[in-house]
PDB file of C-alpha atoms and ligand atoms in Angstrom:
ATOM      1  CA  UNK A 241       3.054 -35.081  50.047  1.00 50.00           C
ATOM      2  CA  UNK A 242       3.558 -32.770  53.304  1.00 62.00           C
ATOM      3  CA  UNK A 243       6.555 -31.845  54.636  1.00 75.00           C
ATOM      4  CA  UNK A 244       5.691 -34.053  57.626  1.00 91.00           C
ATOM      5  CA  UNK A 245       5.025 -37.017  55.405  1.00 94.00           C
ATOM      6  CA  UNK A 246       8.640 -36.927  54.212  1.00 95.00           C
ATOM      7  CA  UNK A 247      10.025 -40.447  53.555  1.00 97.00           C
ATOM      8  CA  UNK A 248      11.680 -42.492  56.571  1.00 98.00           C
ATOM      9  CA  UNK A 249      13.316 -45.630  56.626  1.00 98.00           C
ATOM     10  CA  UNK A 250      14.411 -46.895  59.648  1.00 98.00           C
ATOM     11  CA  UNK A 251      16.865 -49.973  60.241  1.00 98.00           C
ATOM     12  CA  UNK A 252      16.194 -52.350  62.744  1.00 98.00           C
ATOM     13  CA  UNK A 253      19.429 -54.174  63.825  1.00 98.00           C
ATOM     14  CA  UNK A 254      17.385 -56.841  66.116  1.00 98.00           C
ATOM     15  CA  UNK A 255      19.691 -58.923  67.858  1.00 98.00           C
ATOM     16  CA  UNK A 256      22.393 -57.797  65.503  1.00 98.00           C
ATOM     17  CA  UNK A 257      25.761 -55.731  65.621  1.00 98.00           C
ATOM     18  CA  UNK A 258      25.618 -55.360  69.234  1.00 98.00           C
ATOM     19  CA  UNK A 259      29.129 -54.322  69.832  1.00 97.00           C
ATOM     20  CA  UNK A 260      32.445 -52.898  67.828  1.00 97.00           C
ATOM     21  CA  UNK A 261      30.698 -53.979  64.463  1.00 98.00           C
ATOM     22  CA  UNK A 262      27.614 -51.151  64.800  1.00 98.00           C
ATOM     23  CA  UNK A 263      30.595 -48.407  64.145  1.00 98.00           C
ATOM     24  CA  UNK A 264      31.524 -49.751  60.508  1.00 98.00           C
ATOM     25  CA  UNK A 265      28.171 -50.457  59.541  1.00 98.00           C
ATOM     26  CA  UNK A 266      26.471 -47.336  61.187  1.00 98.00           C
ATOM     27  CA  UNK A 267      29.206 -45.415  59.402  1.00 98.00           C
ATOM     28  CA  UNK A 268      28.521 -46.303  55.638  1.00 98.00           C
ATOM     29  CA  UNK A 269      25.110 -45.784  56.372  1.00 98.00           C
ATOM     30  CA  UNK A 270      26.139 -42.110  57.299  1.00 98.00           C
ATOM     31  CA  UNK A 271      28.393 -41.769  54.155  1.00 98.00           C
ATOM     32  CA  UNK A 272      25.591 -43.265  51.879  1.00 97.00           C
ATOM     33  CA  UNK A 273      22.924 -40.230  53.689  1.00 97.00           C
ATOM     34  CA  UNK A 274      25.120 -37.556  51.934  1.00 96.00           C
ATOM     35  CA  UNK A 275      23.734 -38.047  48.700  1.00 94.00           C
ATOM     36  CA  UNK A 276      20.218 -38.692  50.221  1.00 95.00           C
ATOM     37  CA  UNK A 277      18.526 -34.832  51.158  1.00 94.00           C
ATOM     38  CA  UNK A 278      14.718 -36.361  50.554  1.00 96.00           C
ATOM     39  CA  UNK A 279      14.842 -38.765  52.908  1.00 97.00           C
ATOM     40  CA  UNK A 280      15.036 -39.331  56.826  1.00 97.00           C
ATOM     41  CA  UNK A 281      17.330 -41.884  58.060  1.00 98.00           C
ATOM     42  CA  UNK A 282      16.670 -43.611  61.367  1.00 98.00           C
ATOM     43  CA  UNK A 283      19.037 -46.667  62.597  1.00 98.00           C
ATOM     44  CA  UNK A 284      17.800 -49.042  65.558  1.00 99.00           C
ATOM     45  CA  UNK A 285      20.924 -51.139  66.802  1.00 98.00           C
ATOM     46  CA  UNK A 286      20.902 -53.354  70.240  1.00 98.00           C
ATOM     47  CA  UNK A 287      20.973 -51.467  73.352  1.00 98.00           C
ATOM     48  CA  UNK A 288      24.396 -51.789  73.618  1.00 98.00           C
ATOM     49  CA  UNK A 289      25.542 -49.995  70.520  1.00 98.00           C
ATOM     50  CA  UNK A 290      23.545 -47.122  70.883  1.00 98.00           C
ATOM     51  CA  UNK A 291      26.071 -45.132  72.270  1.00 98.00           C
ATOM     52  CA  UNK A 292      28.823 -45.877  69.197  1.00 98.00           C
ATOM     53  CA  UNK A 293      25.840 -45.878  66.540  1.00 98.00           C
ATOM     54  CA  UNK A 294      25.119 -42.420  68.112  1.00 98.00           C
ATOM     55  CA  UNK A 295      28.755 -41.402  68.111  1.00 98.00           C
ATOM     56  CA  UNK A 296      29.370 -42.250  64.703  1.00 98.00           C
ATOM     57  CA  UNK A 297      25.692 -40.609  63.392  1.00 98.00           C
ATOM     58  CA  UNK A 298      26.761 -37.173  65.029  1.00 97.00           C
ATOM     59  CA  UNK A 299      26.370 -34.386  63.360  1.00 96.00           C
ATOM     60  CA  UNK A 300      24.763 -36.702  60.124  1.00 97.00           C
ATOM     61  CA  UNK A 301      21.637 -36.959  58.957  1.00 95.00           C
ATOM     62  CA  UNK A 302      21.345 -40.328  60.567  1.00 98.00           C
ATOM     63  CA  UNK A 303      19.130 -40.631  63.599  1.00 98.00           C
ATOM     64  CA  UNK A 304      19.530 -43.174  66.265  1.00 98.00           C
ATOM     65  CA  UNK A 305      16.606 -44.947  68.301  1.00 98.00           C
ATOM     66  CA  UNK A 306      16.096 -47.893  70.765  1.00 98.00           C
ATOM     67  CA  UNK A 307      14.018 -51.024  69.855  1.00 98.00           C
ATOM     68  CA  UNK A 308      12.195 -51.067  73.033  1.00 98.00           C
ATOM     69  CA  UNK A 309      11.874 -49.501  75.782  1.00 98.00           C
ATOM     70  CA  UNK A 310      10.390 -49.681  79.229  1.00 98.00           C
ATOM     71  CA  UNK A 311       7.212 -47.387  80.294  1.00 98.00           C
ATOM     72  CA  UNK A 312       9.012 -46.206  84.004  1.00 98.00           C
ATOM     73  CA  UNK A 313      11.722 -43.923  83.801  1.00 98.00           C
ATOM     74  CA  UNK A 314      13.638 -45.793  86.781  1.00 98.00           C
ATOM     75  CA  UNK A 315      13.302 -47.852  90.012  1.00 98.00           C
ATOM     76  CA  UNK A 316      13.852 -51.755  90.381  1.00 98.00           C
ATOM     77  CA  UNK A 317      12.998 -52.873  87.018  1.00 98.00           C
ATOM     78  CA  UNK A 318      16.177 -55.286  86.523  1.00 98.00           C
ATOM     79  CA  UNK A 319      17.296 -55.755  82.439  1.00 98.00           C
ATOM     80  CA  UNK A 320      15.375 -52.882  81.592  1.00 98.00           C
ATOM     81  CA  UNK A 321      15.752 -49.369  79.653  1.00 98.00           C
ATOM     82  CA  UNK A 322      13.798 -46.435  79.735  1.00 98.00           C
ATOM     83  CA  UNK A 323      12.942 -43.291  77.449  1.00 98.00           C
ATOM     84  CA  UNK A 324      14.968 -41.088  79.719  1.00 98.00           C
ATOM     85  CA  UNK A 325      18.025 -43.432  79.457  1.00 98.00           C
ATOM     86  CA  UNK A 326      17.471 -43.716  75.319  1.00 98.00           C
ATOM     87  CA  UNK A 327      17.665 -39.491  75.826  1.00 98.00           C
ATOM     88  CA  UNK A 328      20.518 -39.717  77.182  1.00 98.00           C
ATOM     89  CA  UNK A 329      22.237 -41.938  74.632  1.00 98.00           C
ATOM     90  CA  UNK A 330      21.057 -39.870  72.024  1.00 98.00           C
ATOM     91  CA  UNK A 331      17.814 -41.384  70.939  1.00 98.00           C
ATOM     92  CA  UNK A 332      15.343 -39.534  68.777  1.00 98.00           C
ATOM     93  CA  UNK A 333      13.747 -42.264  68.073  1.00 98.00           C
ATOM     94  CA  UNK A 334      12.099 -45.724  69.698  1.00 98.00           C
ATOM     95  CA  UNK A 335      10.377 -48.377  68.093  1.00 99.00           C
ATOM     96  CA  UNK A 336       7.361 -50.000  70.104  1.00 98.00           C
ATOM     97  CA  UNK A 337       5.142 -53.049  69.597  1.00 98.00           C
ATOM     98  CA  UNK A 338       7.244 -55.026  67.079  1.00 98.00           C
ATOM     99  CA  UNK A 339       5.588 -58.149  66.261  1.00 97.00           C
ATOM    100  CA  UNK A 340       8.700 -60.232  67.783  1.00 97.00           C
ATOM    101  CA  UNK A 341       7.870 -58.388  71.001  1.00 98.00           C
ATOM    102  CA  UNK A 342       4.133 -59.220  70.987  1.00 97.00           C
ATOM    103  CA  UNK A 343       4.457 -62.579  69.782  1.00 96.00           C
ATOM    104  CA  UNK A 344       7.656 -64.100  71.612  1.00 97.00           C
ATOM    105  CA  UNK A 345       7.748 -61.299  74.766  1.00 97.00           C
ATOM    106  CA  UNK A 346       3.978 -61.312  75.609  1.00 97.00           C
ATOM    107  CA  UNK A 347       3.335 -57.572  74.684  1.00 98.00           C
ATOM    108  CA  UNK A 348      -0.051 -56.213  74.678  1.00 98.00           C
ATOM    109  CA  UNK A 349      -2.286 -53.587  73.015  1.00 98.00           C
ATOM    110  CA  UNK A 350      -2.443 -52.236  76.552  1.00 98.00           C
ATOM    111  CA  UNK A 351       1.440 -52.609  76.870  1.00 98.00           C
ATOM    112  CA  UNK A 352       2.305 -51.055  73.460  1.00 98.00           C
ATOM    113  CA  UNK A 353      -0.299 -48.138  74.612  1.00 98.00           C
ATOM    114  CA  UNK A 354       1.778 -47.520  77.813  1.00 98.00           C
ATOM    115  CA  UNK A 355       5.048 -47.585  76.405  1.00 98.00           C
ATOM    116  CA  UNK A 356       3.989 -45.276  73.466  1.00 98.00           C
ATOM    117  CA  UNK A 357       2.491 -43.267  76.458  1.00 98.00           C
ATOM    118  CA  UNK A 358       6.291 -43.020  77.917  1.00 98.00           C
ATOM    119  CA  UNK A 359       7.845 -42.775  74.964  1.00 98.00           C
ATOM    120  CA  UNK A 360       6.260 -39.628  74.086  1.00 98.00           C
ATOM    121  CA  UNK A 361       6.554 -38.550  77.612  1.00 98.00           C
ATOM    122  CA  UNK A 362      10.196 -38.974  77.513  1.00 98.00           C
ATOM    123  CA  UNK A 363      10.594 -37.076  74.408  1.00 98.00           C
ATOM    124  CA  UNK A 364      11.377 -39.541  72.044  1.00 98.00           C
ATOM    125  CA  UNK A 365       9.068 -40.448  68.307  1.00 98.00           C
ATOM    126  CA  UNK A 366       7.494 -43.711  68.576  1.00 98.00           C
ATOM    127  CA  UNK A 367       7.095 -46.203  65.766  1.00 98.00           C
ATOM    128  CA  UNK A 368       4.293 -47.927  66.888  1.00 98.00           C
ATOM    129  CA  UNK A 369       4.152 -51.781  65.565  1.00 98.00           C
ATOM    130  CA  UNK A 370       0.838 -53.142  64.131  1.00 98.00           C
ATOM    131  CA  UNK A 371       0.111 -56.004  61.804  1.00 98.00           C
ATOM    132  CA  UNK A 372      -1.811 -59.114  61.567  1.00 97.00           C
ATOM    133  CA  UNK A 373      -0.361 -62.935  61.555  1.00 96.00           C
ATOM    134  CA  UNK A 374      -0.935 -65.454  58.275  1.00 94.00           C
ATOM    135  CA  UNK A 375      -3.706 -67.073  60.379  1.00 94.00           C
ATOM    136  CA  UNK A 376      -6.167 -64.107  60.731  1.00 96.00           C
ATOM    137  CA  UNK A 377      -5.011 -62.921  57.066  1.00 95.00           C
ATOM    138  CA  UNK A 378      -6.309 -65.953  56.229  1.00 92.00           C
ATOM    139  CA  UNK A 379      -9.373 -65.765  57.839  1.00 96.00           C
ATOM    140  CA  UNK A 380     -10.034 -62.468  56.761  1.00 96.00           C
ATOM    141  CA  UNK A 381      -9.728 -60.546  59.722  1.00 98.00           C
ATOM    142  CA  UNK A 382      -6.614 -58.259  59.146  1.00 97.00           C
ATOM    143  CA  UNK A 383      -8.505 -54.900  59.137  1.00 98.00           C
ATOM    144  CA  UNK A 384     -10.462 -55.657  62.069  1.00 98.00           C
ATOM    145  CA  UNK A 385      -7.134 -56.840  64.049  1.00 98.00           C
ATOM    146  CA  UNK A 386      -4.921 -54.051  62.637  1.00 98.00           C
ATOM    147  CA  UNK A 387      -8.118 -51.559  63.675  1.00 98.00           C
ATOM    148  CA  UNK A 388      -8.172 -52.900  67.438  1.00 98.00           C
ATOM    149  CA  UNK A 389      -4.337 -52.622  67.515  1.00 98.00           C
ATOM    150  CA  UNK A 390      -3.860 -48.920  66.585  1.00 98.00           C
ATOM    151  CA  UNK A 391      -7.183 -48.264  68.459  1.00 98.00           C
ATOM    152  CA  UNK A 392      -5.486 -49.351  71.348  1.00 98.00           C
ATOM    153  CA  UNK A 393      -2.752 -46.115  71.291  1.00 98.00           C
ATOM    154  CA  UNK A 394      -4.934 -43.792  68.915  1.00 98.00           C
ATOM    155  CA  UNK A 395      -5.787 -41.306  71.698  1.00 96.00           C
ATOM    156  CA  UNK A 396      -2.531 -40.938  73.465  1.00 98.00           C
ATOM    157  CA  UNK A 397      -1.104 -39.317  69.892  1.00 98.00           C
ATOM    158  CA  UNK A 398      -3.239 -36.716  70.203  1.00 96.00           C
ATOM    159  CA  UNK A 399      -0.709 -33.545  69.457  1.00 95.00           C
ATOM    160  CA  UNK A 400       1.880 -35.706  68.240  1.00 97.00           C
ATOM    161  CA  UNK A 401       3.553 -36.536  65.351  1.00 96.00           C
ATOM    162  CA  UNK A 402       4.708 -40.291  65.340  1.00 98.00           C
ATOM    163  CA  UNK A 403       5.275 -43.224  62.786  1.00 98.00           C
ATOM    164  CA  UNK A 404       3.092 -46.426  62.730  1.00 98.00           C
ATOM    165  CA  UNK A 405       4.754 -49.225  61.123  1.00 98.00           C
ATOM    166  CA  UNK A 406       2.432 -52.015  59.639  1.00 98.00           C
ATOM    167  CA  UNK A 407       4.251 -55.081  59.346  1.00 97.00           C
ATOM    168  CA  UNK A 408       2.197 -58.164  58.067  1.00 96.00           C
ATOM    169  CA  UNK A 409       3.404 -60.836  60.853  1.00 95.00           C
ATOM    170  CA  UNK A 410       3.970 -62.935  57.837  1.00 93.00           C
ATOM    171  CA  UNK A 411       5.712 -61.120  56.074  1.00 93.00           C
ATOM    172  CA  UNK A 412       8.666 -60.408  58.765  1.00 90.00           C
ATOM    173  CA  UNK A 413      11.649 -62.164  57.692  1.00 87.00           C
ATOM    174  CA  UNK A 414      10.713 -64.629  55.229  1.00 88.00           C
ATOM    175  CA  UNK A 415      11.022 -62.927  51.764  1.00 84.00           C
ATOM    176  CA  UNK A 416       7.496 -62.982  51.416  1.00 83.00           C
ATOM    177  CA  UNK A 417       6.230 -58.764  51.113  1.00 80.00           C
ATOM    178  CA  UNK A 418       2.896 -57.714  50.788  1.00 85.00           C
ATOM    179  CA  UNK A 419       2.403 -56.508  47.556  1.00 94.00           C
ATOM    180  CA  UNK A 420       2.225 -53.057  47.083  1.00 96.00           C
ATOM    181  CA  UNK A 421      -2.099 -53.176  46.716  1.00 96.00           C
ATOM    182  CA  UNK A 422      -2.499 -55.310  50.161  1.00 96.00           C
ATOM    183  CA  UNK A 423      -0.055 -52.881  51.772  1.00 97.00           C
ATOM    184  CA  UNK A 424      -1.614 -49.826  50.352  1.00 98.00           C
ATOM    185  CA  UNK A 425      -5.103 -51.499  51.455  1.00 98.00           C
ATOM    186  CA  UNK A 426      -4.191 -51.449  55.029  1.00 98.00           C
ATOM    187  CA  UNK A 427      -2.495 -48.055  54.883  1.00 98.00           C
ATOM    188  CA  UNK A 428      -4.995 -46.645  53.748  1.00 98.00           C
ATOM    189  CA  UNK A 429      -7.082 -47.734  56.379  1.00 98.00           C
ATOM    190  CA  UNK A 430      -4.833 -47.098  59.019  1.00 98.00           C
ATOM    191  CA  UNK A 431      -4.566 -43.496  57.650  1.00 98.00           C
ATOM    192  CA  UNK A 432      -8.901 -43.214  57.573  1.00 98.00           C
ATOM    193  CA  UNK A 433      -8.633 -43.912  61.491  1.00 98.00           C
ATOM    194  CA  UNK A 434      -5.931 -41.579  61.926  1.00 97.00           C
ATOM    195  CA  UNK A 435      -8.415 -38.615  61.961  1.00 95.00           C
ATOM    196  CA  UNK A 436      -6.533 -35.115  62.902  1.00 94.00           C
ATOM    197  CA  UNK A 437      -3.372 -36.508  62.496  1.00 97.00           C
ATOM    198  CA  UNK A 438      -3.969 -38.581  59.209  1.00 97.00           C
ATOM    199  CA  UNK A 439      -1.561 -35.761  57.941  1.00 96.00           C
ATOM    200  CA  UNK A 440       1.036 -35.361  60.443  1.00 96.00           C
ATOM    201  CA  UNK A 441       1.514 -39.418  60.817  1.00 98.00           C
ATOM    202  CA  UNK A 442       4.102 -41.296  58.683  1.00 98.00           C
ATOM    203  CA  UNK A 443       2.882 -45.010  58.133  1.00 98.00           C
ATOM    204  CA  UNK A 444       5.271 -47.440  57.073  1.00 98.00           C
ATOM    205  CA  UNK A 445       5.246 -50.455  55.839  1.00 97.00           C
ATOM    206  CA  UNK A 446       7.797 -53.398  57.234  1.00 97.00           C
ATOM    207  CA  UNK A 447       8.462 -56.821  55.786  1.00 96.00           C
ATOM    208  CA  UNK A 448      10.902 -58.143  53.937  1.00 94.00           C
ATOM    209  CA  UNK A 449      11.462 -54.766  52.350  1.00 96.00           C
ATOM    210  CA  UNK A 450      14.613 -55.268  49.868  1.00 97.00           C
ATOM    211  CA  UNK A 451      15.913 -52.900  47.252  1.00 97.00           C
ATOM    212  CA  UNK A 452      14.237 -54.414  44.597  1.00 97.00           C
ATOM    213  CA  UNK A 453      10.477 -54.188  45.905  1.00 96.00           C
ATOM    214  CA  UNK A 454      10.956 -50.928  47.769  1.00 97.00           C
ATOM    215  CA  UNK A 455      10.053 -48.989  44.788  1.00 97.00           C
ATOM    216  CA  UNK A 456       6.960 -50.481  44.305  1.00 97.00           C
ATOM    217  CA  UNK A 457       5.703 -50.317  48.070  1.00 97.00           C
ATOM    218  CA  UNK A 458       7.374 -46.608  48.840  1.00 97.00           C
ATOM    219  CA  UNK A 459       5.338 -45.549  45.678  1.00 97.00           C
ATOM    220  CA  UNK A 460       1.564 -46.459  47.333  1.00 97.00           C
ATOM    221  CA  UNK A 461      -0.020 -43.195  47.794  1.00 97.00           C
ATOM    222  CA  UNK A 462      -0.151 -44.314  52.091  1.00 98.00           C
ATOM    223  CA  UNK A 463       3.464 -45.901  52.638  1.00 98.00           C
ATOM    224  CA  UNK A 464       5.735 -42.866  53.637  1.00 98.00           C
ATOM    225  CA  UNK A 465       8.500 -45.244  54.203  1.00 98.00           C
ATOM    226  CA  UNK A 466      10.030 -48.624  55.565  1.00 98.00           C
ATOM    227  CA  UNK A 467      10.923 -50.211  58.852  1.00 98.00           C
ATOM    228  CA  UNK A 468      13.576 -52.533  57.804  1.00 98.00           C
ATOM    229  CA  UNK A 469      14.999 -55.769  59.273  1.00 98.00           C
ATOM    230  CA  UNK A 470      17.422 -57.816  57.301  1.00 97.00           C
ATOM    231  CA  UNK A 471      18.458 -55.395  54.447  1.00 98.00           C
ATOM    232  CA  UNK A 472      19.363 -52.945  57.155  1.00 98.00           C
ATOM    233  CA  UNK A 473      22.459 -54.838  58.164  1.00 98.00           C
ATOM    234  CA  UNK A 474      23.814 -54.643  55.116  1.00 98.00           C
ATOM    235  CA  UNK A 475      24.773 -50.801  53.999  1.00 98.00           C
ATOM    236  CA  UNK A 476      24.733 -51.362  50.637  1.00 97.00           C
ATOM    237  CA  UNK A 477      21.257 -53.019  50.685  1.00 98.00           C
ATOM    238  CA  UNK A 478      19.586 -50.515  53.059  1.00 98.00           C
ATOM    239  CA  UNK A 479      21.289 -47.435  50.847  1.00 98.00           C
ATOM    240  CA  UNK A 480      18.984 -49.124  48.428  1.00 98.00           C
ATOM    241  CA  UNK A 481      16.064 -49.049  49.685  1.00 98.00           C
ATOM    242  CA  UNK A 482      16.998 -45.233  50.855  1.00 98.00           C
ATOM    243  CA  UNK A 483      17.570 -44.461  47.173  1.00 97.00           C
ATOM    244  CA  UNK A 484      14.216 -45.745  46.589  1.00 97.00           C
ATOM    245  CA  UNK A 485      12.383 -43.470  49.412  1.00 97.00           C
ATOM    246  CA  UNK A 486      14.445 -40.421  47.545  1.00 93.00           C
ATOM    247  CA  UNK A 487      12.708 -41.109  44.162  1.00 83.00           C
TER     248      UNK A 487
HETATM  249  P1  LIG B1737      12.447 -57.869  57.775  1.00 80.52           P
HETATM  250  O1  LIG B1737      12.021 -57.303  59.221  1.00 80.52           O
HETATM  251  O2  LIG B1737      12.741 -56.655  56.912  1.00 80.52           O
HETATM  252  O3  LIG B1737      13.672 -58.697  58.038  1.00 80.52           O
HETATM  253  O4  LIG B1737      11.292 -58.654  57.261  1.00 80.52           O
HETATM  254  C1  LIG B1737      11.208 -56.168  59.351  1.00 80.52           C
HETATM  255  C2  LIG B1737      10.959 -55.889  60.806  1.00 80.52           C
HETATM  256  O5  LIG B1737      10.840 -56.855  61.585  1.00 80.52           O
HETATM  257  O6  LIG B1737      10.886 -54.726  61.232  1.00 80.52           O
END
């Protein structure tokens, strides 16, 4: 695997640890990072812990990024956060498209393209968000909905090197994980539309990703890490899966 390729897991704190509790938590995952030289380390809290998840990832192999983010840099856009401000707050990072946003915020492949448009713009690495629900699994369709969805932002990476994250929507939260050949099915696809950049473009894989599967799925020739949900709010559990990504 190339140097670009290098294992990432990234934590995403949802609508979690939003306030004093990011420090503590933010904190072990820093200590746990010490033994961890393999691996890159990204953590995703609420808005309003960046600045303290930031604080306590300085000068650590941690990085920090938003969970969203809006595609102006300013003007009257009430309740909303931009690249620039994620900058500022120390933000390598942003993730873009989760399914949560597409599904319950009305997100679009056009939306997801223009916020991966301003993310990169702004300076910060997008994880772009792709995945198909249980009902077009089911009906056979997740490569052709999973094509249309990183079609939608293919040509704006041009130059770049980001992270797609594919994240079966069924799989999000309810213990169910693809198993490793389904994920390694779609990541290899994703990777055969990639084209120029199918080397400088980290795909991971998201979905109930515990300790004890991420060996399995971090070992698929296409996953070059995890987006994490649940097990990241626990250190112990998301040192884990880290541990995993370091082999
Ligand atoms: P999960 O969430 O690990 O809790 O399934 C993953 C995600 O939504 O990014």
């Amino acid at each position: 695997m190339n140097s670009i390729r290098r294992p990432l897991i990234a934590g995403n704190w949802k609508l979690f640890h939003g306030g004093l509790s990011a420090t503590p938590l933010a904190q072990a995952v820093v200590a746990i990072s010490r033994e961890l030289d393999a691996v890159d380390l990204v953590l995703c809290p609420p808005f309003t812990a960046l600045p303290l998840v930031a604080i306590a990832c300085h000068n650590s192999r941690v990085q920090v990024g938003g969970q969203n983010l809006y595609p102006k840099d300013q003007g009257a856009f009430t309740g909303e956060v931009s690249a620039p401000m994620l900058r500022d707050v120390g933000c390598k990072w942003v993730i873009v498209g989760h399914s949560e946003r597409r599904q319950l915020f009305g997100e679009t492949d056009v939306g997801v393209r223009e916020k991966t448009v301003a993310a990169l713009a702004g300076g910060l690495i997008p994880i772009v968000c792709v995945g198909e629900t249980l009902a077009e699994r089911e009906a056979g369709k997740t490569l052709q909905v999973v094509e249309r969805q990183v079609r939608a932002f293919l040509d704006v990476l041009a130059g770049h090197s980001v992270a797609i994250a594919y994240e079966p929507v069924w799989a999000i939260g309810t213990g169910k994980n693809a198993g490793p050949a389904e994920a390694e099915e779609v990541h290899a696809a994703i990777r055969s539309w990639l084209g120029d950049l199918a080397d400088r473009t980290r795909i991971l894989y998201g979905g109930s990703v515990k300790p004890d599967n991420a060996a399995a799925l971090l070992g698929c020739a296409n996953v070059d890490g995890a987006l994490v949900g649940g097990a990241s709010l626990d250190a112990a559990s998301f040192g884990g899966i880290a541990r995993a990504a370091q082999g």
